[in-house]
PDB file of C-alpha atoms in Angstrom:
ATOM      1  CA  UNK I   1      70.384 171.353 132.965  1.00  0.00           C
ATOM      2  CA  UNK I   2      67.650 173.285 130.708  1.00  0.00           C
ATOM      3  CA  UNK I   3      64.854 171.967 128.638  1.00  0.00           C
ATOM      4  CA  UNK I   4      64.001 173.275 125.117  1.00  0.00           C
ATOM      5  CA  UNK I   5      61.699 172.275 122.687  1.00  0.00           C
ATOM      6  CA  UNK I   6      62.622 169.649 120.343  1.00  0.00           C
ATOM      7  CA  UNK I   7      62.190 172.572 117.111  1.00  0.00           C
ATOM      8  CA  UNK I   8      64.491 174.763 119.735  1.00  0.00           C
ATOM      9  CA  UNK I   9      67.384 172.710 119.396  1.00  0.00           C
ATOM     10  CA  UNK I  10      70.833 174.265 117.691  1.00  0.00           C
ATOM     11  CA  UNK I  11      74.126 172.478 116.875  1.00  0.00           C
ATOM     12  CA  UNK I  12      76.388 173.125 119.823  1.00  0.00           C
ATOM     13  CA  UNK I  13      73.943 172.319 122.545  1.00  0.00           C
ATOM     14  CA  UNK I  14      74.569 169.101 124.513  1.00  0.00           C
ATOM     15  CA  UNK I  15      71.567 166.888 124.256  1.00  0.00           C
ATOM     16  CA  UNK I  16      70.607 164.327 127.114  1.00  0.00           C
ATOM     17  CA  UNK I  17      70.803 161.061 125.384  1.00  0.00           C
ATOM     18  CA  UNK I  18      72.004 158.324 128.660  1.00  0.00           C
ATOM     19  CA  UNK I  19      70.711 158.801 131.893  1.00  0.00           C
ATOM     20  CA  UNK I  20      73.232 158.758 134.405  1.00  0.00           C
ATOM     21  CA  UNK I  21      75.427 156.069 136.054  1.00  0.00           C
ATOM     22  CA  UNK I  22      75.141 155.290 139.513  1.00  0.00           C
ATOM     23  CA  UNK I  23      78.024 155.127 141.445  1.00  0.00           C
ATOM     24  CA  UNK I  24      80.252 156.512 144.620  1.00  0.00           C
ATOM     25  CA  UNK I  25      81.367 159.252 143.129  1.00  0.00           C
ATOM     26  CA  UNK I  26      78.273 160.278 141.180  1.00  0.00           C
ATOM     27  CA  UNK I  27      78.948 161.436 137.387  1.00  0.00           C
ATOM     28  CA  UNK I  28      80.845 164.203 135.813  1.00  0.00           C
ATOM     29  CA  UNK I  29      78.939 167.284 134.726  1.00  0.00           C
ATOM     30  CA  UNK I  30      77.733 166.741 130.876  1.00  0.00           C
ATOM     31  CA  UNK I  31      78.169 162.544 131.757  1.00  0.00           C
ATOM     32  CA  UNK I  32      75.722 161.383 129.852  1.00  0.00           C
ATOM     33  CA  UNK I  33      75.215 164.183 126.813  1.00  0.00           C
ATOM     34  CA  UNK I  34      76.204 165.044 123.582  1.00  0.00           C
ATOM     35  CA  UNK I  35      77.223 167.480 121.395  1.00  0.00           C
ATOM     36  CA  UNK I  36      74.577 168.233 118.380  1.00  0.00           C
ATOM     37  CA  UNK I  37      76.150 168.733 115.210  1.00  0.00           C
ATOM     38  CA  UNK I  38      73.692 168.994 113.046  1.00  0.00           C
ATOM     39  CA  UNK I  39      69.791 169.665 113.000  1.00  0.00           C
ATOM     40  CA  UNK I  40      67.151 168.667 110.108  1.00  0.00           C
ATOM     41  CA  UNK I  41      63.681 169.329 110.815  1.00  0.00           C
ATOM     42  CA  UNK I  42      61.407 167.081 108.899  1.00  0.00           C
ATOM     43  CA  UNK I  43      58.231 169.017 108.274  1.00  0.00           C
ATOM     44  CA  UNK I  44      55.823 165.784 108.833  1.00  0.00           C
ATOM     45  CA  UNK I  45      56.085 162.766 110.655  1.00  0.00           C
ATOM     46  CA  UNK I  46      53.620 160.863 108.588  1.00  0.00           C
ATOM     47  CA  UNK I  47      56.450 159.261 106.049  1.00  0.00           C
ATOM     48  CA  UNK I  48      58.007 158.000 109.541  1.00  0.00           C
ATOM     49  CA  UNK I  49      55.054 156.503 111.357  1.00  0.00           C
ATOM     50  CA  UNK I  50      53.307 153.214 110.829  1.00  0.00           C
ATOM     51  CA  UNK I  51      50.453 154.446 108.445  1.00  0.00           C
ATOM     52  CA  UNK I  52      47.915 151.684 110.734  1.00  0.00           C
ATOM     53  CA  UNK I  53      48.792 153.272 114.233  1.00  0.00           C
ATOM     54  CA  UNK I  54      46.488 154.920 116.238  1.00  0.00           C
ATOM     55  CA  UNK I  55      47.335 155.622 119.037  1.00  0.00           C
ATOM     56  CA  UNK I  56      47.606 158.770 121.306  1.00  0.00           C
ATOM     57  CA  UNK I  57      50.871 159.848 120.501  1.00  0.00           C
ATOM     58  CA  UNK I  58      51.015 158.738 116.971  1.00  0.00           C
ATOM     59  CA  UNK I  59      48.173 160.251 116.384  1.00  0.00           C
ATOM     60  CA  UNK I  60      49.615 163.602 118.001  1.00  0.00           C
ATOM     61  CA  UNK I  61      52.908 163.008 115.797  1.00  0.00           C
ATOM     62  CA  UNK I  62      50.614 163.233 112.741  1.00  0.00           C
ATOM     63  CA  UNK I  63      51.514 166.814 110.764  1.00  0.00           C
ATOM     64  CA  UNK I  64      54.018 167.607 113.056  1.00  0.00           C
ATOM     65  CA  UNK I  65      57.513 168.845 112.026  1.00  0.00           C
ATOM     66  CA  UNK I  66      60.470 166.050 113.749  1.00  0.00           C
ATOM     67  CA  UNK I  67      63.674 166.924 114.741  1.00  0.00           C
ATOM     68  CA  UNK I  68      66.261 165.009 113.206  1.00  0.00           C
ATOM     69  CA  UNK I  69      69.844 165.380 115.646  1.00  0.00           C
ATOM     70  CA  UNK I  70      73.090 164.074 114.448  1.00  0.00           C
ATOM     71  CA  UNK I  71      75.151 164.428 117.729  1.00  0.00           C
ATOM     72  CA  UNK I  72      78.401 163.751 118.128  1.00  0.00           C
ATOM     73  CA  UNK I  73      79.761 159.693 118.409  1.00  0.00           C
ATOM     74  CA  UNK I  74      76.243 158.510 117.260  1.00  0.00           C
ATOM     75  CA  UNK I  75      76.203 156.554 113.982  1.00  0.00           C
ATOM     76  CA  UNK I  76      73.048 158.253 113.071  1.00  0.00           C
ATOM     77  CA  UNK I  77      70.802 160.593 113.565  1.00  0.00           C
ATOM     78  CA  UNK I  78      68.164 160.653 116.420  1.00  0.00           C
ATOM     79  CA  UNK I  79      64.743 161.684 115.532  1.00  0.00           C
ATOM     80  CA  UNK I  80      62.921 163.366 118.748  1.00  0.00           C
ATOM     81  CA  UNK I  81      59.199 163.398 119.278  1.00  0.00           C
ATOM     82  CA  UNK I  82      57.685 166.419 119.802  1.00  0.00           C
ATOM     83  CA  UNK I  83      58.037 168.631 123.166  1.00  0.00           C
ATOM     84  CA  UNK I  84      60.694 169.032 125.539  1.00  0.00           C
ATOM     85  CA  UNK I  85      64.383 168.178 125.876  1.00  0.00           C
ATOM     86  CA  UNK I  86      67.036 167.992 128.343  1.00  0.00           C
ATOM     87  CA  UNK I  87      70.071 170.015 127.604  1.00  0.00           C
ATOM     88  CA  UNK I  88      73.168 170.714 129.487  1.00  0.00           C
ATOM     89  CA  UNK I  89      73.698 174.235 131.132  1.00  0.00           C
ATOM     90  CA  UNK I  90      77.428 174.002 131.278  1.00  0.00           C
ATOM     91  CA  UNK I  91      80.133 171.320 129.917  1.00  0.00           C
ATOM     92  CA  UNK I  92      84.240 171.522 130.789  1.00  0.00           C
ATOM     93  CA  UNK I  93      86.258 173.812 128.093  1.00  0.00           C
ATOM     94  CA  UNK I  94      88.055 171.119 127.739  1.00  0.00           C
ATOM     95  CA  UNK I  95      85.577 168.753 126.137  1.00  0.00           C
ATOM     96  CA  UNK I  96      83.911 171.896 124.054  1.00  0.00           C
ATOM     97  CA  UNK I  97      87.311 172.165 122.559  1.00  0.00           C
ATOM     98  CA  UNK I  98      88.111 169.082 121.497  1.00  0.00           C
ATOM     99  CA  UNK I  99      84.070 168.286 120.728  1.00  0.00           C
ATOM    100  CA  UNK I 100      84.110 171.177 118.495  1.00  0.00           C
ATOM    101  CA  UNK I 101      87.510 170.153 116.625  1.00  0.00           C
ATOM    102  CA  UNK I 102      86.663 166.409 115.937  1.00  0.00           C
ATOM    103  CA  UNK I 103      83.672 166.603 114.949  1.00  0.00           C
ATOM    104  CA  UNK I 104      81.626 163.452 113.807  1.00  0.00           C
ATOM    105  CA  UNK I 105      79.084 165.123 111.412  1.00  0.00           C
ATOM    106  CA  UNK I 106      80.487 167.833 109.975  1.00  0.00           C
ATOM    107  CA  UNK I 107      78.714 170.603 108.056  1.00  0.00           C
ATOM    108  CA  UNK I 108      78.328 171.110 104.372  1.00  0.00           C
ATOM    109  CA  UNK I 109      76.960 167.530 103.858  1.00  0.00           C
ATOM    110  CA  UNK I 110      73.757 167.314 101.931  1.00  0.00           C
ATOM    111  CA  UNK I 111      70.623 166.971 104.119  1.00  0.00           C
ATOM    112  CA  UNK I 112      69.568 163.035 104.637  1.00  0.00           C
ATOM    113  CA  UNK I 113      65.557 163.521 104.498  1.00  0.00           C
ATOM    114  CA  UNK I 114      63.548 164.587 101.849  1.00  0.00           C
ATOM    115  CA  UNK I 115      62.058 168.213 102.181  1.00  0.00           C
ATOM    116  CA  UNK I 116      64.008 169.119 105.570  1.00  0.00           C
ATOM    117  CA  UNK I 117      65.568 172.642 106.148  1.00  0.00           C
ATOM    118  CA  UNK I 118      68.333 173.456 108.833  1.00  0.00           C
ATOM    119  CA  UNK I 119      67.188 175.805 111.531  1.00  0.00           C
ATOM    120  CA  UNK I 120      69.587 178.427 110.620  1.00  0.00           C
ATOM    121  CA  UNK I 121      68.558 181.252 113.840  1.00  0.00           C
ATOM    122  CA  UNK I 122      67.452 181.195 116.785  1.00  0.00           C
ATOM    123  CA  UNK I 123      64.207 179.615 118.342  1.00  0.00           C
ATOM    124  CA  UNK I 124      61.457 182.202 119.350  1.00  0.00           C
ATOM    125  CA  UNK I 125      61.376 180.028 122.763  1.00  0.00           C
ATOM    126  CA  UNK I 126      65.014 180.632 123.390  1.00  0.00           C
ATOM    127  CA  UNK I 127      66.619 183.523 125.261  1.00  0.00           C
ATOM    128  CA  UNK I 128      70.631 182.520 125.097  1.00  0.00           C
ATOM    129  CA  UNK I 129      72.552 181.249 122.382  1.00  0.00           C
ATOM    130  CA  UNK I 130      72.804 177.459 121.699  1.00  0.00           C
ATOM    131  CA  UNK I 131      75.438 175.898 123.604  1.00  0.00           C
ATOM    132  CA  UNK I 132      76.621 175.424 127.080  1.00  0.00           C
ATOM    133  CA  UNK I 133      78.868 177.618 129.468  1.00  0.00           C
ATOM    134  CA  UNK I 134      82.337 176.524 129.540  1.00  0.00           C
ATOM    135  CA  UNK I 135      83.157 174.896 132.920  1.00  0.00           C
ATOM    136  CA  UNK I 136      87.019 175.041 134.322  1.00  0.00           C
ATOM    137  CA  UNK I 137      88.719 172.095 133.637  1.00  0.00           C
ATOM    138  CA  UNK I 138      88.470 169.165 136.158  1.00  0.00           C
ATOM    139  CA  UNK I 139      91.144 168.719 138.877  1.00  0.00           C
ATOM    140  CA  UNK I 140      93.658 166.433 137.686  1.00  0.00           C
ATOM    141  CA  UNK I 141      93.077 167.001 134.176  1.00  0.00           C
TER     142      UNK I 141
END
C-alpha cells in the first residue's frame, strides 16, 4: 500500500475507498480498492463548500484545487480533500485485466465540472507510473 497526494492521483491506480473486512481468513490483496478511471481536478473548492462554514478544514479547503475520481463500480465521482491517499502497491493480473476491459467510466466523455482539466502526466511527487504491480493469480482461480 502507498500514499500519494490527492493532485498525484492517475487513472489506473487503485484507490482505498472500504476499509477492510474482518474475518478468519483476512482479505484478499486490493479487497477493499478501486480502479480510477478518470481524474478532474477542480481548481477551487469554494463552488463546493458551504459559503457560511468556518471551520478548520473548510477554511483550509478554501482556494484549493479538489480531486474529482470516477473509479470503477461507483455511480459517481468521489471528490477527495486535500493531502494524502491510500493506494494499492500491487492487485492480481487477473482483476487488472478484466478492470481495464469493462470499464465503468470510460474516456472521451466530456468533463462533469466547470473549469476542470485532466492531469494528463505525471505528478512531480511521484517516482513510478500510476498503477499497481500485477500479482499472480490466486490459487484456485
Amino acid at each position: 500500500m502507498g500514499v500519494h497526494l490527492d493532485k498525484a492521483l492517475r487513472a489506473g491506480d487503485y484507490l482505498q475507498i472500504a476499509s477492510f473486512r474482518w474475518s478468519v481468513d483476512g482479505h484478499g490483496p486490493g479487497e477493499g480498492y478501486a480502479r480510477i478511471e478518470r481524474v478532474e481536478h477542480i481548481p477551487s473548492a469554494d463552488g463546493l463548500l458551504n459559503p457560511e462554514a468556518d471551520g478548520l478544514l473548510t477554511m483550509m479547503a478554501r482556494g484549493q484545487t479538489t480531486a474529482a475520481v470516477f473509479c470503477q463500480g461507483m455511480p459517481g465521482p468521489l471528490l477527495l480533500r486535500c493531502g494524502g491517499h491510500r493506494v494499492a502497491d500491487a492487485i492480481h493480473a487477473q482483476r487488472l485485466a478484466w478492470d481495464e476491459t469493462n470499464p465503468t467510466w470510460p474516456p472521451g466523455e466530456p468533463l462533469w465540472f466547470r473549469d476542470t482539466t485532466e492531469p494528463a502526466d505525471a505528478h512531480h511527487s511521484r517516482t513510478e507510473a500510476a498503477g499497481p504491480e500485477p500479482l499472480p493469480a490466486p490459487l484456485g482461480a
